[in-house]
Short mmCIF file of C-alpha atoms in Angstrom, two decimals:
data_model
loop_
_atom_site.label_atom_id
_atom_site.label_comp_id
_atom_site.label_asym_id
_atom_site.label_seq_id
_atom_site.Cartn_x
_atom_site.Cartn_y
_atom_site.Cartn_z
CA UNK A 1 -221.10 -57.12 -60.79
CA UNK A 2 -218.46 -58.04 -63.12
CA UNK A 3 -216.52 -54.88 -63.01
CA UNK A 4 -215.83 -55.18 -59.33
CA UNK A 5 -213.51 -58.22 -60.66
CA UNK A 6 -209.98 -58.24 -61.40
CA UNK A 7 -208.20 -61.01 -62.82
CA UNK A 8 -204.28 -60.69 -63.10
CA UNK A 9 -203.33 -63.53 -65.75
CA UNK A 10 -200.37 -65.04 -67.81
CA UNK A 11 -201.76 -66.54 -70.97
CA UNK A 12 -201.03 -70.62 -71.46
CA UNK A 13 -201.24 -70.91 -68.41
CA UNK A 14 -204.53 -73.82 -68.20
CA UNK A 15 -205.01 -71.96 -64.01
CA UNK A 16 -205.56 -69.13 -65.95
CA UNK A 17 -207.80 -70.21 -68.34
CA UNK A 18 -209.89 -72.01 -66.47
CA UNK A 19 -210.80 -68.97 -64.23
CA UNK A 20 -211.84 -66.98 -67.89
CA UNK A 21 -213.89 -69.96 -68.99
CA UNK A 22 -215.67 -70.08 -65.80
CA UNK A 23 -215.98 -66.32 -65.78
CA UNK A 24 -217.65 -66.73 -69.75
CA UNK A 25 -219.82 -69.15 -68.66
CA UNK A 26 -221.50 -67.43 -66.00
CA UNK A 27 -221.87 -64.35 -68.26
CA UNK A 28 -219.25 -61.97 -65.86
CA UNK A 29 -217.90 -60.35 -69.14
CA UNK A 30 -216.48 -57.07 -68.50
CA UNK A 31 -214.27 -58.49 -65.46
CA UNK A 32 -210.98 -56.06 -65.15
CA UNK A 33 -207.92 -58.25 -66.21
CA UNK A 34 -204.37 -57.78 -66.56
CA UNK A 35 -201.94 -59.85 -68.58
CA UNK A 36 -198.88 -60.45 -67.27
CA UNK A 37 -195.54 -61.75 -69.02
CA UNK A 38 -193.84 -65.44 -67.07
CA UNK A 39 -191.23 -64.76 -69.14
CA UNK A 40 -190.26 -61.02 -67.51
CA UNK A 41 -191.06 -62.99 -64.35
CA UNK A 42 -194.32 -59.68 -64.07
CA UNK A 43 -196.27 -62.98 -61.67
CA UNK A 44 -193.45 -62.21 -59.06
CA UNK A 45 -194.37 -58.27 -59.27
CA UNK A 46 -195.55 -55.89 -56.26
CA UNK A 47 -198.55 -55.84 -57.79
CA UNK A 48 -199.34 -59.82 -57.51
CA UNK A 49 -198.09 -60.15 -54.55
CA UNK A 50 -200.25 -57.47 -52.82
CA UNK A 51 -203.23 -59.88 -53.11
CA UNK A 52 -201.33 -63.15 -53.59
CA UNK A 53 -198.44 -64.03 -51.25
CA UNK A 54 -197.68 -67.19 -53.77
CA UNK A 55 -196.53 -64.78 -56.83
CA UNK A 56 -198.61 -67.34 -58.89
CA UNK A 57 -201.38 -66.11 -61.68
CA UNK A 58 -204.04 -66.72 -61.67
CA UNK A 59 -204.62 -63.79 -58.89
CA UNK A 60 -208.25 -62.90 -58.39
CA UNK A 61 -210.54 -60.01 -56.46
CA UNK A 62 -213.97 -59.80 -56.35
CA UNK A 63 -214.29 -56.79 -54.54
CA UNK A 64 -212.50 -56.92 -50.96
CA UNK A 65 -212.31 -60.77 -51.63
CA UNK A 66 -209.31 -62.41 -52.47
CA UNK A 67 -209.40 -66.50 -54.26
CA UNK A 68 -206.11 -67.39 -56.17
CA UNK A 69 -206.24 -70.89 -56.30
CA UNK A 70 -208.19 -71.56 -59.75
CA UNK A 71 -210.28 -74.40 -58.68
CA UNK A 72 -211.31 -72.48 -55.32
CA UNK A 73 -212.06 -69.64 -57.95
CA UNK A 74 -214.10 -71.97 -60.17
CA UNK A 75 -216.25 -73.37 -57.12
CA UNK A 76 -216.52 -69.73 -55.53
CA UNK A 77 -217.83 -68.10 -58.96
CA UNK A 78 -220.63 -70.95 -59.51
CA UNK A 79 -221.63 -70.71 -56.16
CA UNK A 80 -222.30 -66.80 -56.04
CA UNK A 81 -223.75 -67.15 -59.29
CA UNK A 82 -225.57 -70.23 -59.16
CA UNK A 83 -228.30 -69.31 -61.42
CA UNK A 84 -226.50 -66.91 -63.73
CA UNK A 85 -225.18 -68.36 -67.02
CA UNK A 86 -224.62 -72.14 -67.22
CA UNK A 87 -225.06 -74.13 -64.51
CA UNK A 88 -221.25 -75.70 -63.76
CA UNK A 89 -222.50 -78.39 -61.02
CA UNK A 90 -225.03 -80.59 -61.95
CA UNK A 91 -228.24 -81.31 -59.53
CA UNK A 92 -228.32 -85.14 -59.97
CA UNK A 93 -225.59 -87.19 -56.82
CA UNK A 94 -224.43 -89.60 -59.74
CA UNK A 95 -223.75 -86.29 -61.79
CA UNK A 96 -222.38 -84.61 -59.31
CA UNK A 97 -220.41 -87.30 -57.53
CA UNK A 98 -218.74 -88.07 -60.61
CA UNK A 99 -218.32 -84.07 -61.46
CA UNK A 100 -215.99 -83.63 -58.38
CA UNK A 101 -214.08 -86.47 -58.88
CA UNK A 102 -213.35 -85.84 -62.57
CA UNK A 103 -212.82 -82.06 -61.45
CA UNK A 104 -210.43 -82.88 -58.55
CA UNK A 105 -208.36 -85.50 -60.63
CA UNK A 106 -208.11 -82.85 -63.54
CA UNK A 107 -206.55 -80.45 -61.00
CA UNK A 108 -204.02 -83.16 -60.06
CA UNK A 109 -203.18 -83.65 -63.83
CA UNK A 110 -201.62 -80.55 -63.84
CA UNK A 111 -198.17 -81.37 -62.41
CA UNK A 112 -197.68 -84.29 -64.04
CA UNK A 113 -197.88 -82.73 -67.53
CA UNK A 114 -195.70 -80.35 -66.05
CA UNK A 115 -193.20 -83.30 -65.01
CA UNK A 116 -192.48 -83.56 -68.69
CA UNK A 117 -193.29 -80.68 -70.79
CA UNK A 118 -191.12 -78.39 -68.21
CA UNK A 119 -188.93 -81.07 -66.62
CA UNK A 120 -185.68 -79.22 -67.74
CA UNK A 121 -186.87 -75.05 -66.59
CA UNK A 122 -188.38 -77.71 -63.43
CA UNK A 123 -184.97 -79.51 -62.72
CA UNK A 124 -182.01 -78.16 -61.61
CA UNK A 125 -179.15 -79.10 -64.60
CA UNK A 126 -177.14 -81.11 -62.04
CA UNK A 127 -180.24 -82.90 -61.01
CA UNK A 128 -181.59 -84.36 -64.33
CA UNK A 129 -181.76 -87.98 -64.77
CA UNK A 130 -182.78 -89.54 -68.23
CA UNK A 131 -184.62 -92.16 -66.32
CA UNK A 132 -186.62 -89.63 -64.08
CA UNK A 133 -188.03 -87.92 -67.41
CA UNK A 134 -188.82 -91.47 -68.70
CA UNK A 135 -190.45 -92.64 -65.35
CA UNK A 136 -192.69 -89.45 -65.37
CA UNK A 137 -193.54 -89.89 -69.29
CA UNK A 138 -194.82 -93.62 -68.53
CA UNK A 139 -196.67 -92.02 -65.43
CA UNK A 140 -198.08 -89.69 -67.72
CA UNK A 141 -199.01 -91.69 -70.33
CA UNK A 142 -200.64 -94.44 -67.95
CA UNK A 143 -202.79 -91.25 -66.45
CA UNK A 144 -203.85 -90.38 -70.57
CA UNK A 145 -204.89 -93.77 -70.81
CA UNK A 146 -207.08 -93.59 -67.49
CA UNK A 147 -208.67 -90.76 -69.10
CA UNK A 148 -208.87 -92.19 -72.55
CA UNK A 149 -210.87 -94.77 -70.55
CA UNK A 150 -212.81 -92.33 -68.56
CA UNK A 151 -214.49 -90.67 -72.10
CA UNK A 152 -215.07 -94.23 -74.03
CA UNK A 153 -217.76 -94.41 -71.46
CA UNK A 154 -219.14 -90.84 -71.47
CA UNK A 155 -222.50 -90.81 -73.92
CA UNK A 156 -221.88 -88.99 -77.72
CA UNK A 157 -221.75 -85.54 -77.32
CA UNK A 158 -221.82 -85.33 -73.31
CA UNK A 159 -219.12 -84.06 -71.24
CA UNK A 160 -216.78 -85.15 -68.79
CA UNK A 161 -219.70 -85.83 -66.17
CA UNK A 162 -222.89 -85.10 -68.20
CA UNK A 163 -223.95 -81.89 -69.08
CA UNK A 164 -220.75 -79.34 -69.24
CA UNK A 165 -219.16 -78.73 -65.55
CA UNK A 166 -216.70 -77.62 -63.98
CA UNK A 167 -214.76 -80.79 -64.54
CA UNK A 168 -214.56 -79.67 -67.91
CA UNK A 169 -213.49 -76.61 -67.13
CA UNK A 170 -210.49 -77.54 -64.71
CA UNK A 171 -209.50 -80.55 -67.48
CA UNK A 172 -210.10 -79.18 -70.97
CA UNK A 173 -207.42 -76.59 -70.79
CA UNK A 174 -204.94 -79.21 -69.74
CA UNK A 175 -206.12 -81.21 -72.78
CA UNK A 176 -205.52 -78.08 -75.11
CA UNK A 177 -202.11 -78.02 -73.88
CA UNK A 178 -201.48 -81.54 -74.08
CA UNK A 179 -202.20 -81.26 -77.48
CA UNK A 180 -200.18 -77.44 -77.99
CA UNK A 181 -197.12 -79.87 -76.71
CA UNK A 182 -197.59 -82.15 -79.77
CA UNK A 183 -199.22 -85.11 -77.81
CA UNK A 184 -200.44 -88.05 -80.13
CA UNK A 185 -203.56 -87.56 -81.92
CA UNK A 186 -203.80 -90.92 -82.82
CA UNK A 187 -202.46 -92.55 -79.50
CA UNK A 188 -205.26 -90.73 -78.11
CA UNK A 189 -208.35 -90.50 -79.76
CA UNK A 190 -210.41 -90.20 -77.40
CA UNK A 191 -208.72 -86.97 -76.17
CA UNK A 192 -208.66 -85.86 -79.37
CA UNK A 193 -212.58 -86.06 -80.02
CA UNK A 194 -212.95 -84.43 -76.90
CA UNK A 195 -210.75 -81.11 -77.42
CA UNK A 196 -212.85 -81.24 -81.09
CA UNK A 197 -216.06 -81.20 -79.05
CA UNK A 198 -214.87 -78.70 -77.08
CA UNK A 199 -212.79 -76.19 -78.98
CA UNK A 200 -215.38 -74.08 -80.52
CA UNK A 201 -217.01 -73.57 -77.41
CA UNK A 202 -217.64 -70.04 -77.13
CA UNK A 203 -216.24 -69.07 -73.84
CA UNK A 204 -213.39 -71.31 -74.66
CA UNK A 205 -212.89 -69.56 -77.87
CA UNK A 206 -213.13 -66.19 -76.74
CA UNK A 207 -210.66 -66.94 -73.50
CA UNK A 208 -208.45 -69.04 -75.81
CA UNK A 209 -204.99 -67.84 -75.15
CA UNK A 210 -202.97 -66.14 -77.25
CA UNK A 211 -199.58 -67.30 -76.44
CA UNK A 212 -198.23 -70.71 -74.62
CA UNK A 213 -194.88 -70.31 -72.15
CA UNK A 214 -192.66 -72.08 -74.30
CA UNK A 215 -190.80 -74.76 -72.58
CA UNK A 216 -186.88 -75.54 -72.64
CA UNK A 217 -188.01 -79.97 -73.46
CA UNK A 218 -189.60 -78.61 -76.93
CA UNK A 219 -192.66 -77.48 -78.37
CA UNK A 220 -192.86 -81.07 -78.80
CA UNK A 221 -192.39 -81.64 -75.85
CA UNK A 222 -195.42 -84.28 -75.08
CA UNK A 223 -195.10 -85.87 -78.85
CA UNK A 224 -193.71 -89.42 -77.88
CA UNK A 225 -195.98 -89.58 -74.63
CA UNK B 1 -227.76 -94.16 -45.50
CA UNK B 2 -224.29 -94.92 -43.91
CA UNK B 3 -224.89 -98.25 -44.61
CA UNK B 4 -224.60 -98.34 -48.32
CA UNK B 5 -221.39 -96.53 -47.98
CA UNK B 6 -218.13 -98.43 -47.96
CA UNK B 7 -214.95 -97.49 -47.57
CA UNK B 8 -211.38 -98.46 -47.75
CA UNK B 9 -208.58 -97.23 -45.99
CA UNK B 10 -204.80 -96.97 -45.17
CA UNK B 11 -203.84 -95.43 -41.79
CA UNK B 12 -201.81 -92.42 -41.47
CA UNK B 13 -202.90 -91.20 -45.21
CA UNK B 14 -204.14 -87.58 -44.66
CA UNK B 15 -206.62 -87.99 -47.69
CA UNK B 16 -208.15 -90.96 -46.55
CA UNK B 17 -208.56 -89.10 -42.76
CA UNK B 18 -210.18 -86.21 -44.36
CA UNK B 19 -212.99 -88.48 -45.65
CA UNK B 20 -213.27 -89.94 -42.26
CA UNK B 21 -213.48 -86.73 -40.48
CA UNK B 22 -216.25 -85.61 -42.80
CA UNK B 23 -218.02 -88.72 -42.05
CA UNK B 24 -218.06 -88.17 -38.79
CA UNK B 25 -219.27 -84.56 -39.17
CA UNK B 26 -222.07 -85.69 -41.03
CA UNK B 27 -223.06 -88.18 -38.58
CA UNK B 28 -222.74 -90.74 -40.82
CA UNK B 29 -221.14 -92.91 -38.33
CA UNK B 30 -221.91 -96.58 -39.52
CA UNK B 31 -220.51 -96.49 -42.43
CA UNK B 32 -218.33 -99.76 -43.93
CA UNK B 33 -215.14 -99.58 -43.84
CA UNK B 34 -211.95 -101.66 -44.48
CA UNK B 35 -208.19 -100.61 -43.55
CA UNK B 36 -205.55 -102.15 -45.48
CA UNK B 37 -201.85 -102.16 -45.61
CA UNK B 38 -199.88 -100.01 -47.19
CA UNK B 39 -197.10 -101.88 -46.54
CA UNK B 40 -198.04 -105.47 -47.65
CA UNK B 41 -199.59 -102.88 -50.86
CA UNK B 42 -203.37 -104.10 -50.62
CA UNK B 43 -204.15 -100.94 -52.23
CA UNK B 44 -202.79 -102.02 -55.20
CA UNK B 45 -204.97 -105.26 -55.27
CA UNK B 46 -207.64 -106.16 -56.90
CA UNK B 47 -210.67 -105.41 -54.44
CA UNK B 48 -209.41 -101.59 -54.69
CA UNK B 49 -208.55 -102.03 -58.64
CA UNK B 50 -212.49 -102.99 -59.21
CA UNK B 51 -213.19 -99.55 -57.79
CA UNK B 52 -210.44 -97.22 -57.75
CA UNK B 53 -208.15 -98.13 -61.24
CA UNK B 54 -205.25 -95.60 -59.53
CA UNK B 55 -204.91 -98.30 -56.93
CA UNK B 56 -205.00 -95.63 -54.14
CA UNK B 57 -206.80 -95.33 -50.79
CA UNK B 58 -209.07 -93.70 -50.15
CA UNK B 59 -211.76 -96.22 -52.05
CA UNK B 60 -215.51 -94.67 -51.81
CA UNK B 61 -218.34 -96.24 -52.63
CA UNK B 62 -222.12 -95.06 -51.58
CA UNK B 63 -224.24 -97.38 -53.44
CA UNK B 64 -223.31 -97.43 -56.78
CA UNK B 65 -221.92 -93.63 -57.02
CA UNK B 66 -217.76 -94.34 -56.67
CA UNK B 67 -215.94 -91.26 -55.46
CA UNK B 68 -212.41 -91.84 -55.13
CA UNK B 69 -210.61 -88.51 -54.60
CA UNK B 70 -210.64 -87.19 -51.25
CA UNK B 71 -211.16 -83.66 -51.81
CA UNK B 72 -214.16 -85.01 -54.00
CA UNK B 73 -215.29 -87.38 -51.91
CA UNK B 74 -215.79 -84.52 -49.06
CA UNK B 75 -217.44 -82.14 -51.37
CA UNK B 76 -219.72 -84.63 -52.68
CA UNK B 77 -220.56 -85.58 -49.20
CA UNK B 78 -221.49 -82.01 -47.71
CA UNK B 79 -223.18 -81.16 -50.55
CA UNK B 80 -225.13 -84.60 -50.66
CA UNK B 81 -225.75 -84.17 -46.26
CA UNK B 82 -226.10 -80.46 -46.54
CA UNK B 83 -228.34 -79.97 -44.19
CA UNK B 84 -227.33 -83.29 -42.12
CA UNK B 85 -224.61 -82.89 -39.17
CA UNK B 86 -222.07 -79.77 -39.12
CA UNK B 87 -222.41 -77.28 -41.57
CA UNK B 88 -218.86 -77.71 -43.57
CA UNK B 89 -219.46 -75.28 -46.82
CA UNK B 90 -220.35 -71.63 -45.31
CA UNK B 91 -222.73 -69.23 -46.40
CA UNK B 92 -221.30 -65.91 -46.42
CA UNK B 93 -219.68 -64.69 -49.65
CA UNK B 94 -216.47 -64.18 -47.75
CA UNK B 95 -216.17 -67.41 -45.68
CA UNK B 96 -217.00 -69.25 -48.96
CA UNK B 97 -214.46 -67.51 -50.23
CA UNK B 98 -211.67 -68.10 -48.19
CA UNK B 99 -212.78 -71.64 -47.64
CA UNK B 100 -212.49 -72.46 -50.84
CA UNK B 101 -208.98 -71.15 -51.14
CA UNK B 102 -207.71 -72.46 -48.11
CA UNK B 103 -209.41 -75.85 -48.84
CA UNK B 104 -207.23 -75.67 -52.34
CA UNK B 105 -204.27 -74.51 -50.56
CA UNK B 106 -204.63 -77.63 -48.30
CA UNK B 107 -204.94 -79.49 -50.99
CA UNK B 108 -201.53 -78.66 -52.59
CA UNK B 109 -200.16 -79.06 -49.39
CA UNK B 110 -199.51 -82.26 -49.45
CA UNK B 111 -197.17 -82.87 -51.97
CA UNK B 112 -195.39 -80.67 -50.38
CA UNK B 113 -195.10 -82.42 -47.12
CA UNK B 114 -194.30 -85.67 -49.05
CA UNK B 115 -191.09 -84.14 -50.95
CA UNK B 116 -189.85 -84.01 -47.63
CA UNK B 117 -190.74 -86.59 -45.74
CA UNK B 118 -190.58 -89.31 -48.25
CA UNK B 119 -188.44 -87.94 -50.10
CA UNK B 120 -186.15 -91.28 -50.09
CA UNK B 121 -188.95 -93.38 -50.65
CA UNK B 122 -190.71 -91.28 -53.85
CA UNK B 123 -186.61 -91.23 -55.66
CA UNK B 124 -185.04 -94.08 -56.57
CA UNK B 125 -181.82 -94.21 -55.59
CA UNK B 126 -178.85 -93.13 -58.17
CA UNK B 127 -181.52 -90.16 -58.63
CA UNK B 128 -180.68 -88.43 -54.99
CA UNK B 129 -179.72 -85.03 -55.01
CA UNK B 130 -178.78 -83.23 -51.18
CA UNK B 131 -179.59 -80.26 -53.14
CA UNK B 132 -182.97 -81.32 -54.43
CA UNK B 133 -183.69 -82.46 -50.62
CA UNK B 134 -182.82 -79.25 -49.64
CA UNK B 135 -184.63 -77.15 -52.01
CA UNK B 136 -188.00 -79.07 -51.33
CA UNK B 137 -187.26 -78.14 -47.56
CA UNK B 138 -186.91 -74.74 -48.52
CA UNK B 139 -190.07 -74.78 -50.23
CA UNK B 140 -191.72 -76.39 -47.25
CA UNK B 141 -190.45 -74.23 -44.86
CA UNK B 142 -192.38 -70.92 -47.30
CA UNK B 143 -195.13 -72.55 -47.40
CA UNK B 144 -195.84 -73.55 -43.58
CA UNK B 145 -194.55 -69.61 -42.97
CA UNK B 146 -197.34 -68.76 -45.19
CA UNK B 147 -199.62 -70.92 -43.68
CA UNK B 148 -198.37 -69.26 -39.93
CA UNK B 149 -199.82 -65.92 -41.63
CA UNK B 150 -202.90 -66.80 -42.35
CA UNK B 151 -203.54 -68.05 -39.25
CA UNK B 152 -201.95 -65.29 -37.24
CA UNK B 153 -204.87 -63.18 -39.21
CA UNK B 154 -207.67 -65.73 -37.75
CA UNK B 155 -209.39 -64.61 -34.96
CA UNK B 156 -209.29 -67.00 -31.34
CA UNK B 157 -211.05 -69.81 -31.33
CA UNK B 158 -211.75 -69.40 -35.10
CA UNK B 159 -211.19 -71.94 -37.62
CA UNK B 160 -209.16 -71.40 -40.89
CA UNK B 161 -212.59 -69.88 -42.97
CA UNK B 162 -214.44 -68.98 -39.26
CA UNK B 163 -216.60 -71.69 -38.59
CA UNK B 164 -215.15 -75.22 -38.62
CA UNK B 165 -215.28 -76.32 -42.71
CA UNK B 166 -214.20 -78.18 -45.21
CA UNK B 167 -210.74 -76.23 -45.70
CA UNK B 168 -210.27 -77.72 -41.98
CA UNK B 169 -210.82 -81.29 -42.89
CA UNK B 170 -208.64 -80.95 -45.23
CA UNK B 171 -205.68 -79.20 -43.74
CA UNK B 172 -205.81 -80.48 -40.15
CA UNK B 173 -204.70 -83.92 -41.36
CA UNK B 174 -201.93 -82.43 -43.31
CA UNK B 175 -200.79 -80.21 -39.59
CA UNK B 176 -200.96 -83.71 -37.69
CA UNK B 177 -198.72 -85.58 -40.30
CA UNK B 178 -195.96 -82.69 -40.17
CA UNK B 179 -196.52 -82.68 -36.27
CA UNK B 180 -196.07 -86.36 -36.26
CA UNK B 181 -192.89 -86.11 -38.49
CA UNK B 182 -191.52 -83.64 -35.65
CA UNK B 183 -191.80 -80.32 -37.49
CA UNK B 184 -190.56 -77.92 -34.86
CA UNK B 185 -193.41 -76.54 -32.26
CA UNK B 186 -190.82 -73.60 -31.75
CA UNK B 187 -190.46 -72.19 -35.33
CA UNK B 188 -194.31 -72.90 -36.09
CA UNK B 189 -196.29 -71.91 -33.31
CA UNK B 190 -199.73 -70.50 -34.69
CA UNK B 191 -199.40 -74.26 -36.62
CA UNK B 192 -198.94 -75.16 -32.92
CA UNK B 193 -202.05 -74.10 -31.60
CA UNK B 194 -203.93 -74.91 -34.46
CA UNK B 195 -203.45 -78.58 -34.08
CA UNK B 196 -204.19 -78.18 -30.06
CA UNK B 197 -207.38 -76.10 -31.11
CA UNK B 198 -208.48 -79.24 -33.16
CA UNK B 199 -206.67 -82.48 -32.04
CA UNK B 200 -209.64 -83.15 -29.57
CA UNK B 201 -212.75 -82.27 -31.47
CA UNK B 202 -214.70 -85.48 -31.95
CA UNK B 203 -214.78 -86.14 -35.54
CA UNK B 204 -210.68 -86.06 -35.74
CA UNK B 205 -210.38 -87.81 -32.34
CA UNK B 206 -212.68 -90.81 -33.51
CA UNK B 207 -210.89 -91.17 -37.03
CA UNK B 208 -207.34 -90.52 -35.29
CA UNK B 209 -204.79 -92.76 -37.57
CA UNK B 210 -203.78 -96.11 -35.11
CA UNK B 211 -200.84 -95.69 -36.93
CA UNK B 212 -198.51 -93.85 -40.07
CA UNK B 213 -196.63 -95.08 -42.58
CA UNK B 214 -192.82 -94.88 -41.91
CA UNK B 215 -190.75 -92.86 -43.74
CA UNK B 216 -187.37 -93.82 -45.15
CA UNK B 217 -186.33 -90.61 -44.18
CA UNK B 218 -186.87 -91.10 -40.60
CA UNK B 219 -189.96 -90.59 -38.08
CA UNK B 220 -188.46 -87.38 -37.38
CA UNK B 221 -188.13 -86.24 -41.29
CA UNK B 222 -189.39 -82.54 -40.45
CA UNK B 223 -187.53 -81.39 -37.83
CA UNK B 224 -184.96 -79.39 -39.40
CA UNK B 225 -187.48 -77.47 -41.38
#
């Protein structure tokens, strides 16, 4: 089954990653992949946009059909493979009702880590205001805290909505990077106990990538967050 | 069952529409409900607060499960009422397929839209750029071409995955917002037709928006895009 798959990739990038967790966890090993380079701009290539029009990785076929976006990957893969590998949606409504709303607010979290760690390669030079990369560091670090919040009330050793889900696979790469992007340990312990929980995980390990795009704001870049 | 759902509500938000459409699909008509003001900011008080801590609208409760996000409130829901009203998640491998990305595509949409039309409203003042206004139309403008695509590739009377799903719940509120902003009939017609196709079904008639939010940027915001 798994080697009518191709997945065209660029590595740090937590779309990316969450695709090859998924794809671990429901024991689809020996997928075709491709890694592309950002930084040769190889996402904006014929070859990308033959199956996706956006020139974005992640880029996914599963035979004839086509899912790019990495959460509509995510859902698709556990659904055709419900009872293959782990089980990434939970049976239980108060599981699962929290599941997609953890899973839908980690896919949101996305841009505004972006809004800081790439504000300058995101912002035009003429266009940068000291006080718009403050306003979306505050926003930022108000939406850590939510989350801070969220896992002080998860049980010791359980996930972002129980037993391990796809919420944890849309938000534990953004934590990773969070963290790649020097964010604050100690400011955020709670994070921090999490990506320990997490990091060893072996289809996290074995997906882990092997190089972050580096960003023009630092490889600090989340440190006083 | 609709009874011990509650939900609350600003008018004109495509996320919290999308919740009411799938309530209606799922013929859980009955349901509490509440509509505040965005513009006197009740969804920043403290009856939303106690449920929602983003202070945003939609507000879900059904019993004591909170689901908050409207993608995840609509998942959660068709998944909970599966076999209860229409049919929103399909079965085939492919439709679930391209519902899933289209559904995630909708998703992403909105920002979109918003960079645009409240463009004025979402950056403060001495932070204005014509060029930053005009690069977000640009963007816009790929995106809804994209969006014509796909559906010139959907057959008549079909629906963005075939039958009527989720990835039309949450798109169509998205279409009616630009519509309403006066995004041009003329350079968007398959957009056109899609919103005639659907303007009248039931579920979106009965949860129509009494009224939208202005925009800063005028009621006519899309036009020129």
């Amino acid at each position: 089954m798994a080697q009518s798959m191709m997945l065209l990739w660029g590595s740090g990038s937590p779309p990316c990653w969450r695709v090859m967790i998924t794809l671990e966890e429901k024991k689809l090993q020996g997928y075709k992949h491709k890694l592309l380079s950002f930084e040769k701009e190889e996402h904006k290539s014929q070859e990308v946009l033959e199956t996706n029009p956006r020139a974005q990785l992640p880029t996914f076929k599963h035979g004839d059909l086509i899912v790019n976006e990495s959460c509509a990957v995510c859902l698709y893969l556990e659904n055709r493979f419900k009872s293959q590998g782990s089980k990434l949606i939970p049976d239980s409504p108060a599981e699962q009702a929290l599941m997609y709303q953890r899973m839908m607010e980690g896919v949101h979290l996305n841009a505004k880590l972006d809004s800081v760690a790439y504000y300058d390669f995101l912002t035009p030079e003429g266009e940068r205001h000291d006080s718009a990369l403050k306003r979306n560091k505050e926003a930022l670090a108000t939406e850590l805290r939510l989350w801070e919040g969220y896992l002080q009330n998860v049980a010791e050793g359980s996930y972002l909505a129980g037993p391990f889900s796809l919420a944890d696979v849309i938000f534990f790469p953004n934590v990773a990077y969070a963290f790649h992007f020097k964010l604050s340990v100690e400011r955020y312990p709670k994070l921090a106990k999490y990506y320990s929980l997490l990091k060893d995980r072996p289809s996290i390990k074995a997906s882990w990538p092997p190089q972050w795009f580096p960003t023009s704001n630092g490889d600090d870049a989340l440190k006083d967050v």
